[in-house]
mmCIF file of C-alpha atoms in Angstrom:
data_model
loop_
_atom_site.group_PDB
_atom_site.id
_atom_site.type_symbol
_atom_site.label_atom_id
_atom_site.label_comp_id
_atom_site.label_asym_id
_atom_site.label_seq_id
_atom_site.Cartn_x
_atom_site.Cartn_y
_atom_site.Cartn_z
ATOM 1 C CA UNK A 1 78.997 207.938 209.829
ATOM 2 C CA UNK A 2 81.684 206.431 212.443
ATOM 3 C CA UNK A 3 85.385 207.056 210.970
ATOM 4 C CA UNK A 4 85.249 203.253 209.699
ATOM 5 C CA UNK A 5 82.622 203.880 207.575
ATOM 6 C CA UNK A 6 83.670 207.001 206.135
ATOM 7 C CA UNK A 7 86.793 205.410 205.173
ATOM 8 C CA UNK A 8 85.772 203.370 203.372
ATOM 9 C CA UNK A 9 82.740 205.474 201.850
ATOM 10 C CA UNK A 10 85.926 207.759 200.730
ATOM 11 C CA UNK A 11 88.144 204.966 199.829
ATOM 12 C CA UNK A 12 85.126 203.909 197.130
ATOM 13 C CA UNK A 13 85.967 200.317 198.348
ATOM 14 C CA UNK A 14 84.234 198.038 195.757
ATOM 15 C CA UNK A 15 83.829 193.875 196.111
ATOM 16 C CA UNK A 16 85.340 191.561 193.351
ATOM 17 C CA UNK A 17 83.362 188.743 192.016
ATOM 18 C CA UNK A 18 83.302 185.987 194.572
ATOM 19 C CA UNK A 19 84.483 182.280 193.982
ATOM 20 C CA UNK A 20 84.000 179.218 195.430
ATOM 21 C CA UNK A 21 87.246 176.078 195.182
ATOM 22 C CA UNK A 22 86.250 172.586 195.722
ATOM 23 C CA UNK A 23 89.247 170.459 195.780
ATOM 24 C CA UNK A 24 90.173 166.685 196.806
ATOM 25 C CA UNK A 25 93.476 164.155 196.885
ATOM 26 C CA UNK A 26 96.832 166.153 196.775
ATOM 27 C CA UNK A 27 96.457 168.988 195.561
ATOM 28 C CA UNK A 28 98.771 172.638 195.416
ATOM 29 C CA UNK A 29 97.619 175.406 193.487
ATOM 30 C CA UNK A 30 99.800 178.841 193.410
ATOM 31 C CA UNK A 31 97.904 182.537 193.157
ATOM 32 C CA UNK A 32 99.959 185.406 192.021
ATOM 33 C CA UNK A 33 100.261 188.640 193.904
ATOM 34 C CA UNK A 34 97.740 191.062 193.423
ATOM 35 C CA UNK A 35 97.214 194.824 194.602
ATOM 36 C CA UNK A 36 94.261 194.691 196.820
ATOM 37 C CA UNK A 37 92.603 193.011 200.003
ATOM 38 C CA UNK A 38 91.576 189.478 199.287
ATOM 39 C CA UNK A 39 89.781 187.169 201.917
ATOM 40 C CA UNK A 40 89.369 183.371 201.883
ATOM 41 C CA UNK A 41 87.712 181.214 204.175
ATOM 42 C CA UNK A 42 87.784 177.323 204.456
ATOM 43 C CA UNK A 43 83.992 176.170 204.560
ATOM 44 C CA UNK A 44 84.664 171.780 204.779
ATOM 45 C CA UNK A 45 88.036 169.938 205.028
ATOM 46 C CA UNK A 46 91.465 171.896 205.602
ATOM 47 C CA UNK A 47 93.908 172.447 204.118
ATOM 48 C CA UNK A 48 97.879 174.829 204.629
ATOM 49 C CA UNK A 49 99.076 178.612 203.517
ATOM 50 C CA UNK A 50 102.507 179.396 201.555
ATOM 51 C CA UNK A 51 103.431 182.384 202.175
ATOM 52 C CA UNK A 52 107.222 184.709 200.876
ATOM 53 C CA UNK A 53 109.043 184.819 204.333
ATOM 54 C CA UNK A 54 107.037 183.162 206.676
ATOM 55 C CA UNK A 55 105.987 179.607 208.102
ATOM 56 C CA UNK A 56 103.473 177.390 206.562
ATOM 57 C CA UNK A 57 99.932 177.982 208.563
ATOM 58 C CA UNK A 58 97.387 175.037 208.653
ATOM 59 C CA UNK A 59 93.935 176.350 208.165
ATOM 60 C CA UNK A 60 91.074 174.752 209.390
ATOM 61 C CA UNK A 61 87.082 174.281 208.740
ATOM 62 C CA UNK A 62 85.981 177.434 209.760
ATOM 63 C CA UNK A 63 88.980 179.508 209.987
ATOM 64 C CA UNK A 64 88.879 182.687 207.920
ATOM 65 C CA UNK A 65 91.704 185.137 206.456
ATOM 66 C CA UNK A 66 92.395 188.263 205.006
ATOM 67 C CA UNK A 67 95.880 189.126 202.643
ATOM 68 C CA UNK A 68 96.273 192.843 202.431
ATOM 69 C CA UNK A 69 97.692 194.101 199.146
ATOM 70 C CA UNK A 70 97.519 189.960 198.196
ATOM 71 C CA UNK A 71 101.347 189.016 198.017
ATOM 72 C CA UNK A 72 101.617 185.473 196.081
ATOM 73 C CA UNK A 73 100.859 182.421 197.757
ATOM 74 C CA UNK A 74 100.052 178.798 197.724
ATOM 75 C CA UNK A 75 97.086 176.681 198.883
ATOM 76 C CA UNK A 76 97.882 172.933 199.051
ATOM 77 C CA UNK A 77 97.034 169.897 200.788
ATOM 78 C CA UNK A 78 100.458 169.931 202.384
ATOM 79 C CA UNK A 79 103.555 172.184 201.856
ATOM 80 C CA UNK A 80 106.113 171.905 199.751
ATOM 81 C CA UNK A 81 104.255 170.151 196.868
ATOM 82 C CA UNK A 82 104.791 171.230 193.536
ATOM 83 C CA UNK A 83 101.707 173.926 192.791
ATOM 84 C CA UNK A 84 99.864 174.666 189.245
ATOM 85 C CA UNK A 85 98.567 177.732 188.838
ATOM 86 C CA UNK A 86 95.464 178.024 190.614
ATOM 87 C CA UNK A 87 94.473 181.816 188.707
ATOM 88 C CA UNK A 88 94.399 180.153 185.491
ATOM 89 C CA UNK A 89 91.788 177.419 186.837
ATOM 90 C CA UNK A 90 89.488 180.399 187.899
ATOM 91 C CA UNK A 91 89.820 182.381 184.752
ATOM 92 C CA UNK A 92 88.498 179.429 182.752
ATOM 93 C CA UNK A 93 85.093 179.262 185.149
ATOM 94 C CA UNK A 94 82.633 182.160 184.560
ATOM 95 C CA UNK A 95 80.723 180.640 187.150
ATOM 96 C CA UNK A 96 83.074 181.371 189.956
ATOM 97 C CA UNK A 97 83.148 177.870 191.248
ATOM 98 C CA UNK A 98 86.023 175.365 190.607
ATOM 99 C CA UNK A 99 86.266 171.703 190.944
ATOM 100 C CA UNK A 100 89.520 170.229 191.280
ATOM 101 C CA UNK A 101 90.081 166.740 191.813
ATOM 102 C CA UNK A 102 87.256 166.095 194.502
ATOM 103 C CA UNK A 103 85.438 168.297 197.230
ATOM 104 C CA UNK A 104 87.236 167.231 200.844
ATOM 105 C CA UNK A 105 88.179 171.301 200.750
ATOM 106 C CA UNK A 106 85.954 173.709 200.029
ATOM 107 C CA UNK A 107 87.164 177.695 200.080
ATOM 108 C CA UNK A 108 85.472 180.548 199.502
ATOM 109 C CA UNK A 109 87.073 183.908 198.560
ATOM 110 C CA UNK A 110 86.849 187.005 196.565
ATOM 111 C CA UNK A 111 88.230 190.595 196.579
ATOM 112 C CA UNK A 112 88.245 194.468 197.124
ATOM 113 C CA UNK A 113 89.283 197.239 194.899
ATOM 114 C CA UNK A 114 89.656 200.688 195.732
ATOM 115 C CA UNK A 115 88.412 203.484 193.729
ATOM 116 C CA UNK A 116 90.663 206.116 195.499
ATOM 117 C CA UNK A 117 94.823 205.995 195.557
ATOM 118 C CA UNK A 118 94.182 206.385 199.480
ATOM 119 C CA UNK A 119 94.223 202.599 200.010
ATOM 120 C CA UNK A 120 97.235 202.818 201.708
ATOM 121 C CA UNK A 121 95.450 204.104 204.878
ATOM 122 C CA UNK A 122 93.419 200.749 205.140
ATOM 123 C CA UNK A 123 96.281 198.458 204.081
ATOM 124 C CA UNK A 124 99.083 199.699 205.619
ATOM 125 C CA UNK A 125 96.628 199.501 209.035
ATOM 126 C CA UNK A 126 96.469 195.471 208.461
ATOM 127 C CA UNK A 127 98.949 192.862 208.481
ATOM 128 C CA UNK A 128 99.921 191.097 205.220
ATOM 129 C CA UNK A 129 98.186 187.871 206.748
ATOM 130 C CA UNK A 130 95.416 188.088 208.825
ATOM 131 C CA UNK A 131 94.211 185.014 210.403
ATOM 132 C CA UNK A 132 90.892 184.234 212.021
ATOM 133 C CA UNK A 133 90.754 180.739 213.547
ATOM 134 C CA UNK A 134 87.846 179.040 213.736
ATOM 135 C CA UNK A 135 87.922 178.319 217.559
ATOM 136 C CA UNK A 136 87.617 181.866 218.182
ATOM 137 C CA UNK A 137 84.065 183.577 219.559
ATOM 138 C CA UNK A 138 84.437 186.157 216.833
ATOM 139 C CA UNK A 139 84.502 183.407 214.106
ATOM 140 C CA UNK A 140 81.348 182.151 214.701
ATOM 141 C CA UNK A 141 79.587 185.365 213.201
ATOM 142 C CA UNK A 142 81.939 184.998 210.058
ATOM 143 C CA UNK A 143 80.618 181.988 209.775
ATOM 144 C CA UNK A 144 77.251 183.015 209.304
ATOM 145 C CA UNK A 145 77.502 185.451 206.530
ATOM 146 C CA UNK A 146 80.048 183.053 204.759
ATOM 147 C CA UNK A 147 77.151 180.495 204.513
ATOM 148 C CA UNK A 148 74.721 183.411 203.541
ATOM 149 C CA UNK A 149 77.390 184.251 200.611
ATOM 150 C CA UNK A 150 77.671 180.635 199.927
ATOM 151 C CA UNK A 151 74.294 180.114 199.265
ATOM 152 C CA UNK A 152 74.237 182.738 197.003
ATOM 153 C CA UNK A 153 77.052 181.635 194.814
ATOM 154 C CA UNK A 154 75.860 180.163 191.285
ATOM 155 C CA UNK A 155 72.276 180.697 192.996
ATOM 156 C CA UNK A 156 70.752 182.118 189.551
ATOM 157 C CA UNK A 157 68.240 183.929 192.010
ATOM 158 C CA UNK A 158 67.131 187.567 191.354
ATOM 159 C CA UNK A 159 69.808 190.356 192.769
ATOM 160 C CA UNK A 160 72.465 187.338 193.166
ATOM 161 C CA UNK A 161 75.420 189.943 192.028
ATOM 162 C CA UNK A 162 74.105 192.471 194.477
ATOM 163 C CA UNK A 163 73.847 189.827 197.012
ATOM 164 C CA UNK A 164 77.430 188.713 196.904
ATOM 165 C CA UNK A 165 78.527 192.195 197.362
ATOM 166 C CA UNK A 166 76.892 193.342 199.977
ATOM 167 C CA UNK A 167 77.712 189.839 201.975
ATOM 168 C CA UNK A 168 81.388 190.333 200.868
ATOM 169 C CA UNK A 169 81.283 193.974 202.189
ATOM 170 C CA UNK A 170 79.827 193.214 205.465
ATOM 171 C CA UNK A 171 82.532 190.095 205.763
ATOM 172 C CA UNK A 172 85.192 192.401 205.373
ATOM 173 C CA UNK A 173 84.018 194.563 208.295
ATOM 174 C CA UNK A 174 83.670 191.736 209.913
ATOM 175 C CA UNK A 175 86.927 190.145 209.389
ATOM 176 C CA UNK A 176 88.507 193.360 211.037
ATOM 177 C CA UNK A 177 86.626 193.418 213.926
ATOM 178 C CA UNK A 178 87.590 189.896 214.275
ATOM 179 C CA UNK A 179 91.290 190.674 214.051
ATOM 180 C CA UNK A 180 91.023 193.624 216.727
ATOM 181 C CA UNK A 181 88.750 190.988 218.905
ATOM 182 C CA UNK A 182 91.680 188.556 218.497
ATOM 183 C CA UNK A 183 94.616 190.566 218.611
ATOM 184 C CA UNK A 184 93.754 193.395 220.228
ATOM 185 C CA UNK A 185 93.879 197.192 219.521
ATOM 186 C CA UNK A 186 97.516 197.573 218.815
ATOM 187 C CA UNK A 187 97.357 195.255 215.917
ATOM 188 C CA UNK A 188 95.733 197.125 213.414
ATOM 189 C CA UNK A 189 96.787 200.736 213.728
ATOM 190 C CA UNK A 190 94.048 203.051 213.571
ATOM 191 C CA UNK A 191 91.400 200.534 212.858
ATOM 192 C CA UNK A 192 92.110 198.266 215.861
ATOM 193 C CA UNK A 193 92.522 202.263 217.800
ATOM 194 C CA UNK A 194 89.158 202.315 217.445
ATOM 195 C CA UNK A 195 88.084 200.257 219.690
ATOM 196 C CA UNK A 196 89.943 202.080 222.467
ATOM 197 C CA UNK A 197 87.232 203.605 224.781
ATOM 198 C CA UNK A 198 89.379 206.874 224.928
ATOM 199 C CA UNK A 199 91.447 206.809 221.884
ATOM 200 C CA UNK A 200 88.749 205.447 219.753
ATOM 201 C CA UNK A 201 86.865 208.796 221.156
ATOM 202 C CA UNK A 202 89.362 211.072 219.689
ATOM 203 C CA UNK A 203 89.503 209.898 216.226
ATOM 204 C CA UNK A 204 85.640 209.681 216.304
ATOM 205 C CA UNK A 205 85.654 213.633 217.236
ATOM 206 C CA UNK A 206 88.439 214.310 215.172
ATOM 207 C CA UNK A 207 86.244 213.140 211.492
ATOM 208 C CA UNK A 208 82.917 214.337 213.439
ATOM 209 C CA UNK A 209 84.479 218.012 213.745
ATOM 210 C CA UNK A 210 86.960 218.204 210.899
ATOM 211 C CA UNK A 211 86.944 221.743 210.244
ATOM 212 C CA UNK A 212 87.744 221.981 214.100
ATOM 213 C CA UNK A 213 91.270 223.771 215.088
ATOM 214 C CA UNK A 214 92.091 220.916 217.384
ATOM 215 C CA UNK A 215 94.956 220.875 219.449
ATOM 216 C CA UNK A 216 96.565 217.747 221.126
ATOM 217 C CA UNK A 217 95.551 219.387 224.580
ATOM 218 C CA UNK A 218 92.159 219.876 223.274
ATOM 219 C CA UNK A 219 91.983 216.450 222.229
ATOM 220 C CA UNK A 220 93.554 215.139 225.518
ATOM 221 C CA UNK A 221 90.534 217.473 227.326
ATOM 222 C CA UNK A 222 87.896 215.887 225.225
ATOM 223 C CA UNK A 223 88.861 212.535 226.510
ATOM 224 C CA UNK A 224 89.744 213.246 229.972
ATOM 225 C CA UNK A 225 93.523 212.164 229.601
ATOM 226 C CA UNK A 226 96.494 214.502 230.079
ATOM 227 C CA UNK A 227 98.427 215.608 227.265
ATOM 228 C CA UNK A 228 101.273 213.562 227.560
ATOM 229 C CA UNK A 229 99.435 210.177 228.492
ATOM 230 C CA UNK A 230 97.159 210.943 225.552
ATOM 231 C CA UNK A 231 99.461 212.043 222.597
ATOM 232 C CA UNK A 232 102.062 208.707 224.241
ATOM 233 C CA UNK A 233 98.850 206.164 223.641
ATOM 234 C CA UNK A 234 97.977 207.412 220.210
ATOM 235 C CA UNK A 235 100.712 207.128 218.579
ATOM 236 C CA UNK A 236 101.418 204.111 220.526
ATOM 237 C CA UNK A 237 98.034 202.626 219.058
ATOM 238 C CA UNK A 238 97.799 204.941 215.538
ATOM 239 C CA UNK A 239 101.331 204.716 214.630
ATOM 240 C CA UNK A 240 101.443 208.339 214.493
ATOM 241 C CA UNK A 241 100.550 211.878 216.823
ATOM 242 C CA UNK A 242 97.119 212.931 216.611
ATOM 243 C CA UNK A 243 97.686 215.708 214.432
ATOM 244 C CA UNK A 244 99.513 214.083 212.094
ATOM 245 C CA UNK A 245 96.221 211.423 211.872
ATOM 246 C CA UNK A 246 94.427 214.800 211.581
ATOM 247 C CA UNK A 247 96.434 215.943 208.516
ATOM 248 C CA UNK A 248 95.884 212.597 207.088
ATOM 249 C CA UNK A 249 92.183 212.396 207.314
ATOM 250 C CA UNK A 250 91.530 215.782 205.985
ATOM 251 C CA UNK A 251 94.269 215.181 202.663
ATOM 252 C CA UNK A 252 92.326 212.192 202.214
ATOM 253 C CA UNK A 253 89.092 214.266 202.386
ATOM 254 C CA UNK A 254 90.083 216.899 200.480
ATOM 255 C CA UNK A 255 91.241 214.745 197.839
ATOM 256 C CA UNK A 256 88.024 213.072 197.354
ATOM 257 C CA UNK A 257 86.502 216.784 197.557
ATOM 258 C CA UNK A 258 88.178 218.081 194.616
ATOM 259 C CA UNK A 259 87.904 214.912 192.355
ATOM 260 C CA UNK A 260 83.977 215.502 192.616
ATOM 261 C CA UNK A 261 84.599 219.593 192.113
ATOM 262 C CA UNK A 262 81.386 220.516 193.728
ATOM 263 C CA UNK A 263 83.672 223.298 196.475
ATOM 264 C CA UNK A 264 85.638 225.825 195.544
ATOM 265 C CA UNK A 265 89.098 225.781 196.964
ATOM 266 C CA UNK A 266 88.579 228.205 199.443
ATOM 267 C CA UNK A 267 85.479 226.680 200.763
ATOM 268 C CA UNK A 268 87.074 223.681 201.127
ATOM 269 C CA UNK A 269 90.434 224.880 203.128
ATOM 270 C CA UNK A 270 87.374 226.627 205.188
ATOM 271 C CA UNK A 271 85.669 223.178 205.534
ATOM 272 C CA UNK A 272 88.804 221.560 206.553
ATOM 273 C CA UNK A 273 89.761 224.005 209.344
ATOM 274 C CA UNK A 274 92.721 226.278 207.560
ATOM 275 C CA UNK A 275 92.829 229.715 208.145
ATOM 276 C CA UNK A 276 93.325 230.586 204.264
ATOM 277 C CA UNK A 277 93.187 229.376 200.489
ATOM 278 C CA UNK A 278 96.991 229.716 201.234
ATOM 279 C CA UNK A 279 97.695 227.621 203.696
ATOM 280 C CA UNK A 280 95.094 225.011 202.990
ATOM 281 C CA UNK A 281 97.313 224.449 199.714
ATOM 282 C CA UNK A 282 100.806 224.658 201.098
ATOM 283 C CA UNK A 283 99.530 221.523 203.541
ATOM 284 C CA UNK A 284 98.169 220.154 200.471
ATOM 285 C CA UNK A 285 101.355 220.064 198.229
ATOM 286 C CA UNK A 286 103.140 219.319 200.939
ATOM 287 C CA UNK A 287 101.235 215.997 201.449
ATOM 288 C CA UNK A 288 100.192 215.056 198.038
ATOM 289 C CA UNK A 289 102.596 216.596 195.732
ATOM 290 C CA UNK A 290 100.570 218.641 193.705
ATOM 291 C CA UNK A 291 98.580 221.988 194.119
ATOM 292 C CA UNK A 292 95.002 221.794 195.394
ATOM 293 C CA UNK A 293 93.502 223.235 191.817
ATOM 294 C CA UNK A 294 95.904 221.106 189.827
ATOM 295 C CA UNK A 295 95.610 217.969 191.772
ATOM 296 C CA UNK A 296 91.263 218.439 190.937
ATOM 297 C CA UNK A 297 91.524 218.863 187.193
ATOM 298 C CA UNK A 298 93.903 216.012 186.557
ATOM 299 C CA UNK A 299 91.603 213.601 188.901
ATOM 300 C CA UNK A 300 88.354 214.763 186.948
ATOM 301 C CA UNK A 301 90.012 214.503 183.762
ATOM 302 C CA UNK A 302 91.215 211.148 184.724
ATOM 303 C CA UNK A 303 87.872 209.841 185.979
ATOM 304 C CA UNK A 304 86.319 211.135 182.704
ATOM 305 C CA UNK A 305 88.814 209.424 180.405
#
């Protein structure tokens, strides 16, 4: 798998249900904060974006955003207008699909969970507001798979749940490469790195050879950069050096390693490039707080619970 992938095949990302708001006159409904990515996308009409801190933003038909770790905000016809709270509309329509006051707007949305405490390394990689407007080229293929998901809402066809999910999953990976394609690599840490012909090829080798006793020279080598240029444009682009990313991705694998229990720990510091049981779980603590062996039984006995 490319490192995008395996993050999130390790990060046990899971889609919420998906909704659909259809609203009309003057209307201002507020959404409480909640603790994962949500994405919304304006399918007819327009309508504006309260956010804590920052300026009002006018969405558009066709524009598309993301809210990492959701903070609370407002949808409304215009700002400043006295909201209701929009959550408790939802919570009263199994369906998914609300109807308030008229259908000039129409927004689509839904969620992601994570099954794994390692969200941070997708979140903290994306803005708090991510915004795709509609003009852009890399809307236009959002736009596709939001009709595809809107056609499946309140379908009733066979394998409409799976549907939904599978169209919100590809919409998120979507979204992202829309936010690198619009504000290029430095604006999403290690996600927008990616697409970096050079840097991208590093963190590609890096999750390819895990195990691997890199070095930043070997690194640099691999890409054809010299050290300094190479270890001054990752972190530049990462937020942090190479083998700090390094230490990262293998805590985050070995976490996910000893939740499932299927390696002992001293085939897994072997699998993960340390030179002993020893010091595979001195990086461990270090990182995650708790001993390798501990850290396993309190996941499994957590996940069994």
């Amino acid at each position: 798998m490319d490192p995008l992938s395996q993050v999130f095949s390790l990060l046990d990302v899971q889609s919420l249900a998906t909704a659909r708001l259809e609203a009309g006159g003057s209307w201002a409904l507020r959404f409480a904060a909640k603790p994962y990515l949500k994405f919304n996308a304006v399918l007819r009409g327009r309508c504006w974006i309260e956010l804590p801190g920052v300026e009002p933003c006018r969405l558009e038909e066709g524009d598309t955003f993301l809210l990492a770790n959701a903070p609370p905000f407002v949808l409304s016809t215009a700002p400043g207008l006295p909201a209701i709270d929009g959550t408790a509309l939802f919570a009263g329509n199994p369906s998914g699909i609300v109807r308030h006051g008229g259908d000039d707007t129409v927004l689509i949305g839904g969620g992601f969970v994570f099954g794994s405490e390692d969200a941070r390394l997708l979140l903290d990689a994306l803005p708090p507001f991510l915004h795709v407007p509609a003009q852009e080229p890399a809307a236009a293929i959002l736009r596709r798979t939001l009709q595809l998901l809107d056609d499946e809402l309140d379908s009733g066809r066979m394998g409409e749940s799976l549907m939904t999910g599978r169209l919100a999953d590809i919409l998120l990976v979507q979204a992202l490469r829309a936010h690198v394609a619009v504000n290029g690599p430095d604006a999403a840490g290690w996600i927008g790195a990616l697409s970096d012909r050079r840097i991208g090829r590093a963190i590609r080798l890096m999750h390819e050879e895990i195990g691997r006793r890199w070095t930043v020279d070997a690194l640099a080598k691999a890409v054809g950069m010299s050290r300094s240029g190479f270890a001054l444009l990752f972190r530049g682009l990462v937020g942090v050096p190479p083998l700090e990313y390094l230490l990262r991705w293998r805590m985050q694998a070995a976490r996910a390693a000893l939740k499932r229990g299927d390696q002992s720990i001293a085939e897994l510091a072997a699998s993960l490039g340390y030179a002993s049981e020893s010091a595979f779980g001195n990086a461990f603590r270090r990182v995650v707080g708790h001993a390798p062996r501990r850290y396993g039984a309190m996941r499994r006995a957590a996940a069994g619970s």
